[in-house]
Protein backbone atom coordinates (compact mmCIF):
# COMPACT_ATOMS: atom_id res chain seq x y z
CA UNK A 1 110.29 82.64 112.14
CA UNK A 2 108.54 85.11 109.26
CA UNK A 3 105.26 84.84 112.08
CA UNK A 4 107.88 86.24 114.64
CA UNK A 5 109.30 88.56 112.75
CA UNK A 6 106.03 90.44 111.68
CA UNK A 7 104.73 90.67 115.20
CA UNK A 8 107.88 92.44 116.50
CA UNK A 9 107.47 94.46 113.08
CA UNK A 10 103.78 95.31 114.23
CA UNK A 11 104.79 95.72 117.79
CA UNK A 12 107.34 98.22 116.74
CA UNK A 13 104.69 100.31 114.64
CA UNK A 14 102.50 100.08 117.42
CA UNK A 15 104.49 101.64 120.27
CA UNK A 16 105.88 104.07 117.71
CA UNK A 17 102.47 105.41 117.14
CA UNK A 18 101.76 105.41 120.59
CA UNK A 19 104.52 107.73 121.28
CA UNK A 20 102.80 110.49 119.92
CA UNK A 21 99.39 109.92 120.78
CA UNK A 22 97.78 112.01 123.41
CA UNK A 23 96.78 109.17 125.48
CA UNK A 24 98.78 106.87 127.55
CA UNK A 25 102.30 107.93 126.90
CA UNK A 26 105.21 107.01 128.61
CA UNK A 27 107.42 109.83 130.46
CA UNK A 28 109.68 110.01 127.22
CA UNK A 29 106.96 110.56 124.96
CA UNK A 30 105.90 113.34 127.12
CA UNK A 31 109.20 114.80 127.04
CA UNK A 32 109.55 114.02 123.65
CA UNK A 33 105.59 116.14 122.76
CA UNK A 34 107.24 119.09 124.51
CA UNK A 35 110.46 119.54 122.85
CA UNK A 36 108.35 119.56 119.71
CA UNK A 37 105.58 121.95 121.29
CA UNK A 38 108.90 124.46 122.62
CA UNK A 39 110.34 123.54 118.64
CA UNK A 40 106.87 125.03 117.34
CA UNK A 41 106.86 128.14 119.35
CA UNK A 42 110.40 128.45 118.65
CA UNK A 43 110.26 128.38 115.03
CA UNK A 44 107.13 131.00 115.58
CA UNK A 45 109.60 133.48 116.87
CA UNK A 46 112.06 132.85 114.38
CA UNK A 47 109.85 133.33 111.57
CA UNK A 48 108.94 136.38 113.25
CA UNK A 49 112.23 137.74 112.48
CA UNK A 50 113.01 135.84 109.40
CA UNK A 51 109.89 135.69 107.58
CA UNK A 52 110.90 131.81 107.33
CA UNK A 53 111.28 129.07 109.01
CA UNK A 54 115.08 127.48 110.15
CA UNK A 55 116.23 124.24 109.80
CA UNK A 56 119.16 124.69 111.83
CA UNK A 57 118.92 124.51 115.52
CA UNK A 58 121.78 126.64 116.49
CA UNK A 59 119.95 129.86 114.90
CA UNK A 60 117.19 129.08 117.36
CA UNK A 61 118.68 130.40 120.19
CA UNK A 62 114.95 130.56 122.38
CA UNK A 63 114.75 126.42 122.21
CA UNK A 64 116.05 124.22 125.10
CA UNK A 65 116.02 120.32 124.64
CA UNK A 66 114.85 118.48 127.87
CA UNK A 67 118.07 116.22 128.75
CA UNK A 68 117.97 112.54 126.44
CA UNK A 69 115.69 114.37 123.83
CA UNK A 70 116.80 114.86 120.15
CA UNK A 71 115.03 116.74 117.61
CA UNK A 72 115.94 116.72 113.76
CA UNK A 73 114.33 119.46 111.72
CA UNK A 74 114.05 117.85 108.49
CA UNK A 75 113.23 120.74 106.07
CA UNK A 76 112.15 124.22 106.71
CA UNK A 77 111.58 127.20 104.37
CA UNK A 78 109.08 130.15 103.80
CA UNK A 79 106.43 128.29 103.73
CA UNK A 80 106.63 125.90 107.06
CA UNK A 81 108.64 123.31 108.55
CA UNK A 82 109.03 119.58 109.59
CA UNK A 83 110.72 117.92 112.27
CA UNK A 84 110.98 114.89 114.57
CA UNK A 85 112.00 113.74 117.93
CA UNK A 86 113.41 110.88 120.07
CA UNK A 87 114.52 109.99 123.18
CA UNK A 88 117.54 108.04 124.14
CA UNK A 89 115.90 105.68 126.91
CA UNK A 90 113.07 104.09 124.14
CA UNK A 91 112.20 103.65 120.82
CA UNK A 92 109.59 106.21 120.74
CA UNK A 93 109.86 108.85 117.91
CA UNK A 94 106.79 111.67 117.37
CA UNK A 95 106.86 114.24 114.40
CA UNK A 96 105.41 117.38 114.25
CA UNK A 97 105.04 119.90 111.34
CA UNK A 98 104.34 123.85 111.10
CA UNK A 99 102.37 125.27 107.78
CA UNK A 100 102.41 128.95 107.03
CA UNK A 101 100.41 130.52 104.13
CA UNK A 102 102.12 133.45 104.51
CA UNK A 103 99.02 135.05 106.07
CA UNK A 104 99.77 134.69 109.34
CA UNK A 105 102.20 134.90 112.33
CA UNK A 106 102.23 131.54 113.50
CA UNK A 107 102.07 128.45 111.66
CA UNK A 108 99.42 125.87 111.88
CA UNK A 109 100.52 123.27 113.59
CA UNK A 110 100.20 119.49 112.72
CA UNK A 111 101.12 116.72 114.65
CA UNK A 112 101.28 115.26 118.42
């Protein structure tokens, strides 16, 4: 049973990094690299105006979800932001992250 349970664990990890890699993803993960390429741009424009970064959706008015995505921002300040995303029909979830020294206009990007 432990032998069984550690191959689902791996097979788990597996598709999960799959999900944001840039090859051979399924139609969710697709959707779910967009949302957080729209998320990136979005928080651009925000910080734009702000001169930081928002971790609440609703102030990002520019951003719009494709249907059965969801995207968390996990923390977001001055200096950058961090977020994830899923999709309801798999178990794929990608993560993206934006890094601004200040210095610039738009962050640099890392992630998916």
């Amino acid at each position: 049973m432990a032998r069984w349970e550690g191959f689902c664990h791996a097979t788990v990890l597996a598709v999960l990094l799959m999900a944001c890699g840039r090859t051979r993803t399924s139609p969710s993960g697709e959707e779910i690299r967009t949302a957080l390429a729209d998320l990136a741009a979005a928080e651009d424009v925000y910080y734009a105006t702000n001169l930081r970064y928002s971790a609440d959706r609703s102030t990002i008015v520019s951003l719009a979800l494709p249907r059965g995505v969801a995207v968390d921002i996990e923390r977001a300040d001055e200096h950058g932001w961090r977020a994830s995303a899923s999709h309801e029909l798999g178990i794929e979830t990608c993560s993206m992250s934006g890094r601004n020294d200040g210095n610039s206009t738009l962050a640099v990007i890392e992630g998916p």
